[in-house]
């Protein structure tokens, strides 16, 4: 997967939304996709289709566990269907990570996300925030696509953070709208 595959998938959806909003449709040549997924691949590992087969045991102590617990606490505050940390639950699991992952499966936001994808997201966020080479490389790739003709930037998921940081690092940009999107399974 790369920028061409993502453009093929996202361009029609982008046009559908713009059409319904009554705006002029951009040509495919006017739309660029920033891709940096390869920065998150582990070196020496073969390329595979889909997410790595992560389990709860792959969530590392420290940043990843802390972020998972923060997601759980936030989901519990926002949704009554998510039991808060420390609350009695019908299912007892031996590890806090397993308990958090099980609780998040009751969240409207996380419910359609497979556990391995959630663990993969934890790892990507950690790598982006903690590895300055990955962070700078991703931002550089996105910033290279923003030129004097760019008026709208759309960021999806972690890409919203990358695009925001790229825009902040380019104070003279002429972008007039920054649109952020959550995961595609959120749509009604």
JSON list of C-alpha atoms in Angstrom, two decimals:
[
{"chain": "A", "resi": 1, "resn": "UNK", "atom": "CA", "xyz": [0.00, 0.00, 0.00]},
{"chain": "A", "resi": 2, "resn": "UNK", "atom": "CA", "xyz": [1.15, 3.51, -0.74]},
{"chain": "A", "resi": 3, "resn": "UNK", "atom": "CA", "xyz": [0.00, 6.92, -1.85]},
{"chain": "A", "resi": 4, "resn": "UNK", "atom": "CA", "xyz": [-1.46, 5.71, -5.16]},
{"chain": "A", "resi": 5, "resn": "UNK", "atom": "CA", "xyz": [-3.55, 3.02, -3.49]},
{"chain": "A", "resi": 6, "resn": "UNK", "atom": "CA", "xyz": [-4.78, 5.45, -0.86]},
{"chain": "A", "resi": 7, "resn": "UNK", "atom": "CA", "xyz": [-5.65, 8.06, -3.50]},
{"chain": "A", "resi": 8, "resn": "UNK", "atom": "CA", "xyz": [-7.64, 5.46, -5.44]},
{"chain": "A", "resi": 9, "resn": "UNK", "atom": "CA", "xyz": [-9.63, 4.64, -2.29]},
{"chain": "A", "resi": 10, "resn": "UNK", "atom": "CA", "xyz": [-10.08, 8.15, -0.85]},
{"chain": "A", "resi": 11, "resn": "UNK", "atom": "CA", "xyz": [-10.57, 10.30, -3.97]},
{"chain": "A", "resi": 12, "resn": "UNK", "atom": "CA", "xyz": [-14.12, 9.04, -4.73]},
{"chain": "A", "resi": 13, "resn": "UNK", "atom": "CA", "xyz": [-15.18, 9.49, -1.09]},
{"chain": "A", "resi": 14, "resn": "UNK", "atom": "CA", "xyz": [-13.70, 12.98, -1.05]},
{"chain": "A", "resi": 15, "resn": "UNK", "atom": "CA", "xyz": [-15.60, 13.88, -4.22]},
{"chain": "A", "resi": 16, "resn": "UNK", "atom": "CA", "xyz": [-18.84, 12.44, -2.79]},
{"chain": "A", "resi": 17, "resn": "UNK", "atom": "CA", "xyz": [-18.54, 14.70, 0.25]},
{"chain": "A", "resi": 18, "resn": "UNK", "atom": "CA", "xyz": [-17.63, 17.79, -1.75]},
{"chain": "A", "resi": 19, "resn": "UNK", "atom": "CA", "xyz": [-20.51, 17.15, -4.17]},
{"chain": "A", "resi": 20, "resn": "UNK", "atom": "CA", "xyz": [-23.00, 16.94, -1.30]},
{"chain": "A", "resi": 21, "resn": "UNK", "atom": "CA", "xyz": [-21.59, 20.12, 0.18]},
{"chain": "A", "resi": 22, "resn": "UNK", "atom": "CA", "xyz": [-22.11, 21.87, -3.17]},
{"chain": "A", "resi": 23, "resn": "UNK", "atom": "CA", "xyz": [-18.47, 22.59, -3.81]},
{"chain": "A", "resi": 24, "resn": "UNK", "atom": "CA", "xyz": [-16.47, 22.33, -7.02]},
{"chain": "A", "resi": 25, "resn": "UNK", "atom": "CA", "xyz": [-14.91, 18.90, -7.50]},
{"chain": "A", "resi": 26, "resn": "UNK", "atom": "CA", "xyz": [-11.13, 18.72, -7.70]},
{"chain": "A", "resi": 27, "resn": "UNK", "atom": "CA", "xyz": [-9.50, 16.68, -10.42]},
{"chain": "A", "resi": 28, "resn": "UNK", "atom": "CA", "xyz": [-7.49, 13.68, -9.28]},
{"chain": "A", "resi": 29, "resn": "UNK", "atom": "CA", "xyz": [-4.36, 15.62, -10.28]},
{"chain": "A", "resi": 30, "resn": "UNK", "atom": "CA", "xyz": [-5.26, 18.32, -7.74]},
{"chain": "A", "resi": 31, "resn": "UNK", "atom": "CA", "xyz": [-5.38, 15.84, -4.85]},
{"chain": "A", "resi": 32, "resn": "UNK", "atom": "CA", "xyz": [-2.23, 14.48, -3.23]},
{"chain": "A", "resi": 33, "resn": "UNK", "atom": "CA", "xyz": [-1.93, 11.84, -0.53]},
{"chain": "A", "resi": 34, "resn": "UNK", "atom": "CA", "xyz": [0.85, 11.93, 2.02]},
{"chain": "A", "resi": 35, "resn": "UNK", "atom": "CA", "xyz": [2.09, 8.43, 2.73]},
{"chain": "A", "resi": 36, "resn": "UNK", "atom": "CA", "xyz": [4.50, 7.43, 5.47]},
{"chain": "A", "resi": 37, "resn": "UNK", "atom": "CA", "xyz": [3.17, 4.01, 6.53]},
{"chain": "A", "resi": 38, "resn": "UNK", "atom": "CA", "xyz": [6.47, 2.44, 5.57]},
{"chain": "A", "resi": 39, "resn": "UNK", "atom": "CA", "xyz": [8.13, 4.36, 8.41]},
{"chain": "A", "resi": 40, "resn": "UNK", "atom": "CA", "xyz": [6.21, 2.20, 10.89]},
{"chain": "A", "resi": 41, "resn": "UNK", "atom": "CA", "xyz": [7.27, -1.15, 9.42]},
{"chain": "A", "resi": 42, "resn": "UNK", "atom": "CA", "xyz": [9.78, -3.06, 11.47]},
{"chain": "A", "resi": 43, "resn": "UNK", "atom": "CA", "xyz": [13.06, -3.39, 9.63]},
{"chain": "A", "resi": 44, "resn": "UNK", "atom": "CA", "xyz": [13.93, -6.89, 8.51]},
{"chain": "A", "resi": 45, "resn": "UNK", "atom": "CA", "xyz": [10.26, -8.00, 8.45]},
{"chain": "A", "resi": 46, "resn": "UNK", "atom": "CA", "xyz": [8.59, -9.10, 5.25]},
{"chain": "A", "resi": 47, "resn": "UNK", "atom": "CA", "xyz": [5.75, -6.96, 3.94]},
{"chain": "A", "resi": 48, "resn": "UNK", "atom": "CA", "xyz": [2.40, -8.52, 4.73]},
{"chain": "A", "resi": 49, "resn": "UNK", "atom": "CA", "xyz": [-1.19, -7.67, 3.99]},
{"chain": "A", "resi": 50, "resn": "UNK", "atom": "CA", "xyz": [-3.10, -6.18, 6.90]},
{"chain": "A", "resi": 51, "resn": "UNK", "atom": "CA", "xyz": [-2.06, -5.51, 10.45]},
{"chain": "A", "resi": 52, "resn": "UNK", "atom": "CA", "xyz": [0.56, -7.56, 12.25]},
{"chain": "A", "resi": 53, "resn": "UNK", "atom": "CA", "xyz": [-0.99, -10.24, 14.42]},
{"chain": "A", "resi": 54, "resn": "UNK", "atom": "CA", "xyz": [-0.61, -8.38, 17.70]},
{"chain": "A", "resi": 55, "resn": "UNK", "atom": "CA", "xyz": [-2.12, -9.59, 20.96]},
{"chain": "A", "resi": 56, "resn": "UNK", "atom": "CA", "xyz": [-2.50, -7.99, 24.39]},
{"chain": "A", "resi": 57, "resn": "UNK", "atom": "CA", "xyz": [0.93, -9.39, 25.27]},
{"chain": "A", "resi": 58, "resn": "UNK", "atom": "CA", "xyz": [2.48, -7.09, 22.65]},
{"chain": "A", "resi": 59, "resn": "UNK", "atom": "CA", "xyz": [1.43, -3.91, 24.47]},
{"chain": "A", "resi": 60, "resn": "UNK", "atom": "CA", "xyz": [4.65, -2.64, 26.01]},
{"chain": "A", "resi": 61, "resn": "UNK", "atom": "CA", "xyz": [4.97, -1.31, 29.54]},
{"chain": "A", "resi": 62, "resn": "UNK", "atom": "CA", "xyz": [5.34, 2.42, 29.85]},
{"chain": "A", "resi": 63, "resn": "UNK", "atom": "CA", "xyz": [4.04, 4.66, 27.08]},
{"chain": "A", "resi": 64, "resn": "UNK", "atom": "CA", "xyz": [1.84, 2.07, 25.31]},
{"chain": "A", "resi": 65, "resn": "UNK", "atom": "CA", "xyz": [0.16, 0.86, 28.51]},
{"chain": "A", "resi": 66, "resn": "UNK", "atom": "CA", "xyz": [-0.25, 4.42, 29.76]},
{"chain": "A", "resi": 67, "resn": "UNK", "atom": "CA", "xyz": [-1.85, 5.51, 26.47]},
{"chain": "A", "resi": 68, "resn": "UNK", "atom": "CA", "xyz": [-4.16, 2.49, 26.48]},
{"chain": "A", "resi": 69, "resn": "UNK", "atom": "CA", "xyz": [-5.29, 3.33, 30.02]},
{"chain": "A", "resi": 70, "resn": "UNK", "atom": "CA", "xyz": [-5.87, 6.96, 28.99]},
{"chain": "A", "resi": 71, "resn": "UNK", "atom": "CA", "xyz": [-8.00, 5.82, 26.05]},
{"chain": "A", "resi": 72, "resn": "UNK", "atom": "CA", "xyz": [-9.97, 3.56, 28.40]},
{"chain": "A", "resi": 73, "resn": "UNK", "atom": "CA", "xyz": [-10.55, 6.32, 30.98]},
{"chain": "A", "resi": 74, "resn": "UNK", "atom": "CA", "xyz": [-11.62, 8.76, 28.24]},
{"chain": "A", "resi": 75, "resn": "UNK", "atom": "CA", "xyz": [-13.97, 6.24, 26.61]},
{"chain": "A", "resi": 76, "resn": "UNK", "atom": "CA", "xyz": [-15.54, 5.47, 30.00]},
{"chain": "A", "resi": 77, "resn": "UNK", "atom": "CA", "xyz": [-16.15, 9.20, 30.64]},
{"chain": "A", "resi": 78, "resn": "UNK", "atom": "CA", "xyz": [-17.71, 9.65, 27.19]},
{"chain": "A", "resi": 79, "resn": "UNK", "atom": "CA", "xyz": [-19.80, 6.49, 26.98]},
{"chain": "A", "resi": 80, "resn": "UNK", "atom": "CA", "xyz": [-21.87, 4.75, 29.62]},
{"chain": "A", "resi": 81, "resn": "UNK", "atom": "CA", "xyz": [-21.40, 1.44, 27.76]},
{"chain": "A", "resi": 82, "resn": "UNK", "atom": "CA", "xyz": [-17.73, 1.38, 28.76]},
{"chain": "A", "resi": 83, "resn": "UNK", "atom": "CA", "xyz": [-16.99, 0.23, 32.29]},
{"chain": "A", "resi": 84, "resn": "UNK", "atom": "CA", "xyz": [-14.44, 2.58, 33.87]},
{"chain": "A", "resi": 85, "resn": "UNK", "atom": "CA", "xyz": [-11.07, 1.32, 35.12]},
{"chain": "A", "resi": 86, "resn": "UNK", "atom": "CA", "xyz": [-11.43, -0.15, 38.56]},
{"chain": "A", "resi": 87, "resn": "UNK", "atom": "CA", "xyz": [-15.16, -0.84, 38.20]},
{"chain": "A", "resi": 88, "resn": "UNK", "atom": "CA", "xyz": [-16.40, -4.34, 38.87]},
{"chain": "A", "resi": 89, "resn": "UNK", "atom": "CA", "xyz": [-16.89, -6.24, 35.65]},
{"chain": "A", "resi": 90, "resn": "UNK", "atom": "CA", "xyz": [-18.51, -9.57, 34.90]},
{"chain": "A", "resi": 91, "resn": "UNK", "atom": "CA", "xyz": [-15.35, -10.86, 33.27]},
{"chain": "A", "resi": 92, "resn": "UNK", "atom": "CA", "xyz": [-12.15, -10.88, 35.29]},
{"chain": "A", "resi": 93, "resn": "UNK", "atom": "CA", "xyz": [-8.89, -10.95, 33.34]},
{"chain": "A", "resi": 94, "resn": "UNK", "atom": "CA", "xyz": [-5.45, -11.34, 34.83]},
{"chain": "A", "resi": 95, "resn": "UNK", "atom": "CA", "xyz": [-3.88, -8.33, 33.18]},
{"chain": "A", "resi": 96, "resn": "UNK", "atom": "CA", "xyz": [-4.87, -4.67, 33.08]},
{"chain": "A", "resi": 97, "resn": "UNK", "atom": "CA", "xyz": [-4.10, -4.55, 29.34]},
{"chain": "A", "resi": 98, "resn": "UNK", "atom": "CA", "xyz": [-6.52, -7.37, 28.61]},
{"chain": "A", "resi": 99, "resn": "UNK", "atom": "CA", "xyz": [-9.15, -5.71, 30.80]},
{"chain": "A", "resi": 100, "resn": "UNK", "atom": "CA", "xyz": [-8.67, -2.37, 29.04]},
{"chain": "A", "resi": 101, "resn": "UNK", "atom": "CA", "xyz": [-8.89, -3.95, 25.58]},
{"chain": "A", "resi": 102, "resn": "UNK", "atom": "CA", "xyz": [-12.05, -5.83, 26.59]},
{"chain": "A", "resi": 103, "resn": "UNK", "atom": "CA", "xyz": [-13.61, -2.65, 28.02]},
{"chain": "A", "resi": 104, "resn": "UNK", "atom": "CA", "xyz": [-12.78, -0.65, 24.89]},
{"chain": "A", "resi": 105, "resn": "UNK", "atom": "CA", "xyz": [-14.57, -3.23, 22.76]},
{"chain": "A", "resi": 106, "resn": "UNK", "atom": "CA", "xyz": [-17.78, -1.80, 24.31]},
{"chain": "A", "resi": 107, "resn": "UNK", "atom": "CA", "xyz": [-16.96, 1.68, 23.07]},
{"chain": "A", "resi": 108, "resn": "UNK", "atom": "CA", "xyz": [-18.76, 3.05, 20.03]},
{"chain": "A", "resi": 109, "resn": "UNK", "atom": "CA", "xyz": [-15.43, 4.47, 18.82]},
{"chain": "A", "resi": 110, "resn": "UNK", "atom": "CA", "xyz": [-13.32, 1.33, 19.32]},
{"chain": "A", "resi": 111, "resn": "UNK", "atom": "CA", "xyz": [-15.92, -1.45, 18.97]},
{"chain": "A", "resi": 112, "resn": "UNK", "atom": "CA", "xyz": [-15.31, -2.21, 15.30]},
{"chain": "A", "resi": 113, "resn": "UNK", "atom": "CA", "xyz": [-11.55, -2.11, 15.66]},
{"chain": "A", "resi": 114, "resn": "UNK", "atom": "CA", "xyz": [-9.90, -5.49, 15.99]},
{"chain": "A", "resi": 115, "resn": "UNK", "atom": "CA", "xyz": [-7.64, -5.87, 19.01]},
{"chain": "A", "resi": 116, "resn": "UNK", "atom": "CA", "xyz": [-4.57, -6.32, 16.80]},
{"chain": "A", "resi": 117, "resn": "UNK", "atom": "CA", "xyz": [-5.38, -3.05, 15.00]},
{"chain": "A", "resi": 118, "resn": "UNK", "atom": "CA", "xyz": [-5.81, -1.24, 18.33]},
{"chain": "A", "resi": 119, "resn": "UNK", "atom": "CA", "xyz": [-2.44, -2.55, 19.52]},
{"chain": "A", "resi": 120, "resn": "UNK", "atom": "CA", "xyz": [-0.93, -1.54, 16.19]},
{"chain": "A", "resi": 121, "resn": "UNK", "atom": "CA", "xyz": [-2.34, 1.99, 16.67]},
{"chain": "A", "resi": 122, "resn": "UNK", "atom": "CA", "xyz": [-0.77, 2.16, 20.13]},
{"chain": "A", "resi": 123, "resn": "UNK", "atom": "CA", "xyz": [2.58, 1.20, 18.62]},
{"chain": "A", "resi": 124, "resn": "UNK", "atom": "CA", "xyz": [2.29, 3.73, 15.80]},
{"chain": "A", "resi": 125, "resn": "UNK", "atom": "CA", "xyz": [1.40, 6.58, 18.15]},
{"chain": "A", "resi": 126, "resn": "UNK", "atom": "CA", "xyz": [4.30, 5.66, 20.44]},
{"chain": "A", "resi": 127, "resn": "UNK", "atom": "CA", "xyz": [6.74, 5.47, 17.53]},
{"chain": "A", "resi": 128, "resn": "UNK", "atom": "CA", "xyz": [5.52, 8.75, 16.04]},
{"chain": "A", "resi": 129, "resn": "UNK", "atom": "CA", "xyz": [5.75, 10.63, 19.33]},
{"chain": "A", "resi": 130, "resn": "UNK", "atom": "CA", "xyz": [8.92, 9.02, 20.67]},
{"chain": "A", "resi": 131, "resn": "UNK", "atom": "CA", "xyz": [11.11, 8.51, 17.56]},
{"chain": "A", "resi": 132, "resn": "UNK", "atom": "CA", "xyz": [12.16, 11.90, 16.21]},
{"chain": "A", "resi": 133, "resn": "UNK", "atom": "CA", "xyz": [13.38, 10.40, 12.91]},
{"chain": "A", "resi": 134, "resn": "UNK", "atom": "CA", "xyz": [9.97, 8.85, 12.21]},
{"chain": "A", "resi": 135, "resn": "UNK", "atom": "CA", "xyz": [8.17, 12.02, 13.29]},
{"chain": "A", "resi": 136, "resn": "UNK", "atom": "CA", "xyz": [10.31, 14.34, 11.20]},
{"chain": "A", "resi": 137, "resn": "UNK", "atom": "CA", "xyz": [10.24, 12.04, 8.15]},
{"chain": "A", "resi": 138, "resn": "UNK", "atom": "CA", "xyz": [6.44, 11.81, 8.21]},
{"chain": "A", "resi": 139, "resn": "UNK", "atom": "CA", "xyz": [6.07, 15.57, 8.63]},
{"chain": "A", "resi": 140, "resn": "UNK", "atom": "CA", "xyz": [8.56, 16.25, 5.84]},
{"chain": "A", "resi": 141, "resn": "UNK", "atom": "CA", "xyz": [6.65, 14.01, 3.42]},
{"chain": "A", "resi": 142, "resn": "UNK", "atom": "CA", "xyz": [3.37, 15.77, 4.18]},
{"chain": "A", "resi": 143, "resn": "UNK", "atom": "CA", "xyz": [4.90, 19.25, 4.11]},
{"chain": "A", "resi": 144, "resn": "UNK", "atom": "CA", "xyz": [6.41, 18.53, 0.67]},
{"chain": "A", "resi": 145, "resn": "UNK", "atom": "CA", "xyz": [2.86, 18.18, -0.71]},
{"chain": "A", "resi": 146, "resn": "UNK", "atom": "CA", "xyz": [1.68, 21.54, 0.61]},
{"chain": "A", "resi": 147, "resn": "UNK", "atom": "CA", "xyz": [2.53, 24.26, -1.89]},
{"chain": "A", "resi": 148, "resn": "UNK", "atom": "CA", "xyz": [1.29, 27.76, -2.71]},
{"chain": "A", "resi": 149, "resn": "UNK", "atom": "CA", "xyz": [-1.76, 26.33, -4.48]},
{"chain": "A", "resi": 150, "resn": "UNK", "atom": "CA", "xyz": [-2.87, 24.17, -1.53]},
{"chain": "A", "resi": 151, "resn": "UNK", "atom": "CA", "xyz": [-6.01, 25.54, 0.11]},
{"chain": "A", "resi": 152, "resn": "UNK", "atom": "CA", "xyz": [-7.41, 22.50, 1.93]},
{"chain": "A", "resi": 153, "resn": "UNK", "atom": "CA", "xyz": [-5.61, 19.82, 3.91]},
{"chain": "A", "resi": 154, "resn": "UNK", "atom": "CA", "xyz": [-7.44, 16.74, 5.12]},
{"chain": "A", "resi": 155, "resn": "UNK", "atom": "CA", "xyz": [-5.92, 14.60, 7.86]},
{"chain": "A", "resi": 156, "resn": "UNK", "atom": "CA", "xyz": [-7.16, 11.14, 8.83]},
{"chain": "A", "resi": 157, "resn": "UNK", "atom": "CA", "xyz": [-6.50, 9.56, 12.21]},
{"chain": "A", "resi": 158, "resn": "UNK", "atom": "CA", "xyz": [-2.80, 9.96, 13.15]},
{"chain": "A", "resi": 159, "resn": "UNK", "atom": "CA", "xyz": [-2.43, 11.79, 9.83]},
{"chain": "A", "resi": 160, "resn": "UNK", "atom": "CA", "xyz": [-4.38, 14.65, 11.41]},
{"chain": "A", "resi": 161, "resn": "UNK", "atom": "CA", "xyz": [-1.56, 15.12, 13.90]},
{"chain": "A", "resi": 162, "resn": "UNK", "atom": "CA", "xyz": [1.10, 14.81, 11.20]},
{"chain": "A", "resi": 163, "resn": "UNK", "atom": "CA", "xyz": [-0.67, 17.34, 8.95]},
{"chain": "A", "resi": 164, "resn": "UNK", "atom": "CA", "xyz": [-1.28, 19.75, 11.85]},
{"chain": "A", "resi": 165, "resn": "UNK", "atom": "CA", "xyz": [2.39, 19.68, 12.82]},
{"chain": "A", "resi": 166, "resn": "UNK", "atom": "CA", "xyz": [3.45, 20.10, 9.17]},
{"chain": "A", "resi": 167, "resn": "UNK", "atom": "CA", "xyz": [1.19, 23.15, 8.85]},
{"chain": "A", "resi": 168, "resn": "UNK", "atom": "CA", "xyz": [2.46, 24.65, 12.11]},
{"chain": "A", "resi": 169, "resn": "UNK", "atom": "CA", "xyz": [6.04, 24.22, 10.88]},
{"chain": "A", "resi": 170, "resn": "UNK", "atom": "CA", "xyz": [5.17, 26.21, 7.71]},
{"chain": "A", "resi": 171, "resn": "UNK", "atom": "CA", "xyz": [3.82, 29.54, 8.97]},
{"chain": "A", "resi": 172, "resn": "UNK", "atom": "CA", "xyz": [3.62, 31.07, 5.46]},
{"chain": "A", "resi": 173, "resn": "UNK", "atom": "CA", "xyz": [1.32, 28.42, 4.01]},
{"chain": "A", "resi": 174, "resn": "UNK", "atom": "CA", "xyz": [-1.83, 29.51, 2.19]},
{"chain": "A", "resi": 175, "resn": "UNK", "atom": "CA", "xyz": [-4.07, 26.71, 3.49]},
{"chain": "A", "resi": 176, "resn": "UNK", "atom": "CA", "xyz": [-7.50, 28.02, 4.45]},
{"chain": "A", "resi": 177, "resn": "UNK", "atom": "CA", "xyz": [-9.18, 24.85, 5.70]},
{"chain": "A", "resi": 178, "resn": "UNK", "atom": "CA", "xyz": [-7.85, 21.96, 7.74]},
{"chain": "A", "resi": 179, "resn": "UNK", "atom": "CA", "xyz": [-10.28, 19.04, 7.96]},
{"chain": "A", "resi": 180, "resn": "UNK", "atom": "CA", "xyz": [-9.71, 16.15, 10.35]},
{"chain": "A", "resi": 181, "resn": "UNK", "atom": "CA", "xyz": [-11.39, 12.78, 10.06]},
{"chain": "A", "resi": 182, "resn": "UNK", "atom": "CA", "xyz": [-11.62, 9.93, 12.49]},
{"chain": "A", "resi": 183, "resn": "UNK", "atom": "CA", "xyz": [-11.55, 6.30, 11.52]},
{"chain": "A", "resi": 184, "resn": "UNK", "atom": "CA", "xyz": [-13.76, 5.28, 8.57]},
{"chain": "A", "resi": 185, "resn": "UNK", "atom": "CA", "xyz": [-15.84, 2.88, 10.69]},
{"chain": "A", "resi": 186, "resn": "UNK", "atom": "CA", "xyz": [-17.23, 5.88, 12.61]},
{"chain": "A", "resi": 187, "resn": "UNK", "atom": "CA", "xyz": [-19.62, 6.87, 9.84]},
{"chain": "A", "resi": 188, "resn": "UNK", "atom": "CA", "xyz": [-23.31, 6.23, 10.63]}
]
